[in-house]
């Protein structure tokens, strides 16, 4: 089954304790992206990747890192989490840029709810 | 920069009644427009998209949307809603990033649809 898999689904951590949220897709997609979703703010892009070893900042990259060493994986790293990073995070992928090709929609994972205390 | 406005944070509709969710966008060129639905605990799923051509587009689950360039709108409609349509709905506009900011989709803040029995 074609899917984007995020882990964990729920995570509670403390300020300053490094964490990684994993994202993997099995569709051989070139494009991957991370979003955070906050009430009243919708989805905002954190980072995106056009292909292996190619990553770039989105709207809200501060406090986050990403890497794209393999095509299928795009982990999100919080080196020193803070309470303002408490949010619902989504990973997404598409065959080409951000679902903008007519035959390549953006596929989303089921989300990771992160709480930083 | 592109932007999307969904004027209604919440909408309540009776089951079987018709539905229209509003979306207005701001974009310098011909936009790529999308509607996504998010069911509780799930990621976002593409309902429909507009790239070019016929301004009335059909999507999944009986939804349709009409692109009106003169009004900068892309409203989502359904003739008769079902209880299973209760969800969060996001309108999005496609952007072509240059590496200096968000790439791909800019999302509205969402409209929460409540279905009354």
Short mmCIF file of C-alpha atoms in Angstrom, two decimals:
data_model
loop_
_atom_site.label_atom_id
_atom_site.label_comp_id
_atom_site.label_asym_id
_atom_site.label_seq_id
_atom_site.Cartn_x
_atom_site.Cartn_y
_atom_site.Cartn_z
CA UNK A 1 0.00 0.00 0.00
CA UNK A 2 1.28 3.43 -0.97
CA UNK A 3 1.78 5.47 2.14
CA UNK A 4 3.72 7.99 4.14
CA UNK A 5 4.60 6.66 7.57
CA UNK A 6 5.46 8.88 10.49
CA UNK A 7 6.71 7.76 13.88
CA UNK A 8 5.89 8.18 16.61
CA UNK A 9 2.21 9.20 16.49
CA UNK A 10 2.43 10.80 19.93
CA UNK A 11 5.45 12.13 21.76
CA UNK A 12 5.77 13.93 25.06
CA UNK A 13 9.17 15.28 25.96
CA UNK A 14 10.89 17.92 28.05
CA UNK A 15 12.55 21.14 27.03
CA UNK A 16 16.02 20.65 25.61
CA UNK A 17 15.91 16.90 25.04
CA UNK A 18 16.83 16.17 21.45
CA UNK A 19 14.29 14.21 19.45
CA UNK A 20 13.74 12.90 15.94
CA UNK A 21 10.46 12.30 14.17
CA UNK A 22 10.86 9.84 11.34
CA UNK A 23 9.12 9.95 7.99
CA UNK A 24 9.27 7.30 5.32
CA UNK A 25 7.48 6.92 1.99
CA UNK A 26 7.28 3.86 -0.23
CA UNK A 27 6.26 5.58 -3.47
CA UNK A 28 9.71 6.55 -4.76
CA UNK A 29 8.74 10.20 -4.45
CA UNK A 30 11.36 12.86 -5.05
CA UNK A 31 9.64 15.65 -3.12
CA UNK A 32 9.13 15.54 0.65
CA UNK A 33 8.07 18.18 3.10
CA UNK A 34 7.34 18.81 6.77
CA UNK A 35 4.47 20.93 8.05
CA UNK A 36 3.27 21.92 11.46
CA UNK A 37 -0.39 22.45 12.19
CA UNK A 38 -1.52 24.79 14.93
CA UNK A 39 -5.05 25.90 15.85
CA UNK A 40 -6.05 29.00 13.95
CA UNK A 41 -2.87 28.97 11.87
CA UNK A 42 -3.48 26.10 9.48
CA UNK A 43 -0.46 24.26 8.08
CA UNK A 44 2.88 25.96 7.77
CA UNK A 45 5.83 24.51 5.96
CA UNK A 46 8.96 23.85 8.01
CA UNK A 47 11.38 22.33 5.50
CA UNK A 48 11.18 20.65 2.15
CA UNK A 49 13.38 18.49 -0.01
CA UNK A 50 13.39 18.32 -3.78
CA UNK A 51 15.57 15.20 -3.85
CA UNK A 52 18.31 13.34 -2.03
CA UNK A 53 20.76 15.74 -0.38
CA UNK A 54 18.65 18.74 -1.47
CA UNK A 55 16.78 20.47 1.34
CA UNK A 56 15.54 24.01 1.89
CA UNK A 57 13.75 26.12 4.44
CA UNK A 58 10.05 26.69 4.46
CA UNK A 59 8.10 29.35 6.33
CA UNK A 60 8.98 28.34 9.88
CA UNK A 61 12.36 26.53 9.93
CA UNK A 62 13.75 27.96 13.20
CA UNK A 63 14.49 25.27 15.76
CA UNK A 64 14.33 22.41 13.29
CA UNK A 65 16.73 20.41 11.16
CA UNK A 66 16.17 17.86 8.44
CA UNK A 67 18.23 15.49 6.38
CA UNK A 68 17.64 13.59 3.16
CA UNK A 69 20.29 10.91 2.86
CA UNK A 70 17.96 8.44 1.20
CA UNK A 71 15.07 9.05 -1.12
CA UNK A 72 12.51 7.35 1.07
CA UNK A 73 13.36 8.96 4.43
CA UNK A 74 13.08 12.55 5.61
CA UNK A 75 13.52 12.81 9.39
CA UNK A 76 12.69 15.96 11.32
CA UNK A 77 15.14 16.76 14.10
CA UNK A 78 14.57 19.03 17.08
CA UNK A 79 17.98 19.55 18.65
CA UNK A 80 16.67 21.44 21.69
CA UNK A 81 12.87 21.38 21.76
CA UNK A 82 10.98 24.21 23.39
CA UNK A 83 7.33 24.48 24.46
CA UNK A 84 6.48 26.64 21.43
CA UNK A 85 7.24 23.61 19.28
CA UNK A 86 4.29 21.77 20.79
CA UNK A 87 2.25 21.06 17.69
CA UNK A 88 0.87 18.51 15.26
CA UNK A 89 3.45 17.65 12.61
CA UNK A 90 2.81 16.24 9.15
CA UNK A 91 5.18 14.78 6.66
CA UNK A 92 4.13 14.77 3.01
CA UNK A 93 5.56 13.56 -0.27
CA UNK A 94 4.84 13.74 -3.97
CA UNK A 95 6.39 12.53 -7.17
CA UNK A 96 7.23 16.02 -8.24
CA UNK A 97 7.25 19.42 -6.67
CA UNK A 98 4.71 19.74 -3.89
CA UNK A 99 1.86 18.11 -5.72
CA UNK A 100 1.86 20.76 -8.39
CA UNK A 101 2.04 18.32 -11.27
CA UNK A 102 -1.37 17.26 -12.40
CA UNK A 103 -0.68 13.60 -11.88
CA UNK A 104 1.20 13.84 -8.62
CA UNK A 105 -0.80 14.87 -5.58
CA UNK A 106 0.74 15.49 -2.20
CA UNK A 107 0.42 12.45 0.10
CA UNK A 108 0.32 13.08 3.83
CA UNK A 109 1.24 10.95 6.78
CA UNK A 110 -1.15 10.61 9.71
CA UNK A 111 0.68 13.10 11.86
CA UNK A 112 2.81 13.23 15.00
CA UNK A 113 1.44 15.06 17.99
CA UNK A 114 4.36 16.51 19.93
CA UNK A 115 4.11 18.00 23.40
CA UNK A 116 7.13 19.75 24.90
CA UNK A 117 6.89 20.54 28.62
CA UNK B 1 3.56 36.27 -1.93
CA UNK B 2 0.60 33.99 -2.24
CA UNK B 3 -2.05 33.72 0.46
CA UNK B 4 -5.29 31.89 1.11
CA UNK B 5 -8.25 33.05 3.17
CA UNK B 6 -10.97 30.80 4.47
CA UNK B 7 -13.40 33.25 6.07
CA UNK B 8 -15.37 30.68 8.05
CA UNK B 9 -13.65 28.99 10.98
CA UNK B 10 -16.67 26.82 11.75
CA UNK B 11 -19.71 25.89 9.70
CA UNK B 12 -22.67 23.84 10.89
CA UNK B 13 -24.89 22.13 8.34
CA UNK B 14 -27.77 19.73 8.74
CA UNK B 15 -27.35 16.28 7.27
CA UNK B 16 -28.78 16.22 3.76
CA UNK B 17 -28.44 19.96 3.29
CA UNK B 18 -26.18 21.59 0.73
CA UNK B 19 -22.74 22.91 1.61
CA UNK B 20 -20.52 25.69 0.37
CA UNK B 21 -17.12 26.41 1.91
CA UNK B 22 -15.48 29.64 0.88
CA UNK B 23 -11.92 30.15 -0.23
CA UNK B 24 -10.26 33.31 -1.52
CA UNK B 25 -6.70 33.43 -2.73
CA UNK B 26 -4.07 35.96 -3.61
CA UNK B 27 -1.54 34.96 -6.22
CA UNK B 28 0.26 36.85 -8.93
CA UNK B 29 -0.07 34.34 -11.72
CA UNK B 30 -2.55 31.67 -12.69
CA UNK B 31 -2.92 29.67 -9.51
CA UNK B 32 -2.93 26.00 -8.85
CA UNK B 33 -5.77 25.48 -6.35
CA UNK B 34 -6.58 22.59 -4.08
CA UNK B 35 -9.02 21.44 -1.46
CA UNK B 36 -7.90 18.96 1.18
CA UNK B 37 -9.93 17.25 3.89
CA UNK B 38 -8.63 16.17 7.27
CA UNK B 39 -10.67 13.67 9.26
CA UNK B 40 -10.02 13.42 13.00
CA UNK B 41 -6.68 11.75 13.71
CA UNK B 42 -5.80 11.53 10.06
CA UNK B 43 -3.55 13.26 7.62
CA UNK B 44 -4.82 15.44 4.81
CA UNK B 45 -6.45 13.87 1.77
CA UNK B 46 -6.79 15.61 -1.58
CA UNK B 47 -10.42 16.23 -2.52
CA UNK B 48 -9.90 18.01 -5.82
CA UNK B 49 -7.60 20.35 -7.67
CA UNK B 50 -7.66 23.02 -10.36
CA UNK B 51 -4.75 23.46 -12.72
CA UNK B 52 -6.30 24.83 -15.90
CA UNK B 53 -9.22 24.37 -18.27
CA UNK B 54 -12.77 23.83 -17.08
CA UNK B 55 -13.37 26.06 -14.09
CA UNK B 56 -15.78 23.61 -12.46
CA UNK B 57 -13.84 20.66 -11.12
CA UNK B 58 -15.19 17.45 -9.70
CA UNK B 59 -13.55 15.66 -6.83
CA UNK B 60 -13.95 12.63 -4.66
CA UNK B 61 -16.81 12.01 -2.23
CA UNK B 62 -19.26 14.05 -4.31
CA UNK B 63 -17.49 17.39 -3.89
CA UNK B 64 -16.99 20.00 -6.56
CA UNK B 65 -15.37 23.42 -6.69
CA UNK B 66 -15.56 26.35 -9.04
CA UNK B 67 -12.64 28.61 -9.93
CA UNK B 68 -13.71 32.22 -10.41
CA UNK B 69 -10.79 34.33 -11.49
CA UNK B 70 -12.72 37.61 -11.26
CA UNK B 71 -13.50 36.93 -7.61
CA UNK B 72 -10.21 35.19 -6.75
CA UNK B 73 -12.29 32.40 -5.30
CA UNK B 74 -12.34 28.64 -5.30
CA UNK B 75 -15.38 27.63 -3.27
CA UNK B 76 -16.09 24.03 -2.40
CA UNK B 77 -19.61 22.67 -2.74
CA UNK B 78 -21.58 19.54 -2.09
CA UNK B 79 -25.30 19.17 -2.83
CA UNK B 80 -26.12 16.94 0.13
CA UNK B 81 -23.81 16.36 3.08
CA UNK B 82 -23.48 13.15 5.05
CA UNK B 83 -22.48 12.80 8.69
CA UNK B 84 -19.17 11.32 7.51
CA UNK B 85 -18.30 14.68 5.90
CA UNK B 86 -17.65 16.19 9.33
CA UNK B 87 -13.98 17.16 9.18
CA UNK B 88 -11.55 20.02 8.73
CA UNK B 89 -11.29 21.39 5.22
CA UNK B 90 -8.28 23.24 3.87
CA UNK B 91 -7.98 25.28 0.73
CA UNK B 92 -4.48 25.67 -0.70
CA UNK B 93 -2.78 27.56 -3.49
CA UNK B 94 0.29 26.33 -5.31
CA UNK B 95 3.46 28.36 -5.27
CA UNK B 96 6.70 28.06 -7.19
CA UNK B 97 9.40 28.59 -4.67
CA UNK B 98 12.84 29.87 -5.43
CA UNK B 99 14.52 28.42 -2.38
CA UNK B 100 14.08 31.52 -0.28
CA UNK B 101 10.87 30.59 1.46
CA UNK B 102 8.00 28.17 1.48
CA UNK B 103 7.73 25.98 -1.55
CA UNK B 104 4.70 24.20 -2.84
CA UNK B 105 1.41 24.77 -1.15
CA UNK B 106 0.21 27.65 0.99
CA UNK B 107 -2.71 26.53 3.10
CA UNK B 108 -5.64 28.43 4.49
CA UNK B 109 -6.36 28.18 8.19
CA UNK B 110 -9.11 25.66 7.66
CA UNK B 111 -12.86 25.42 8.10
CA UNK B 112 -14.27 23.02 10.64
CA UNK B 113 -17.44 21.41 9.33
CA UNK B 114 -20.01 20.19 11.82
CA UNK B 115 -22.92 18.06 10.67
CA UNK B 116 -26.14 18.21 12.62
CA UNK B 117 -28.41 15.15 12.55
#
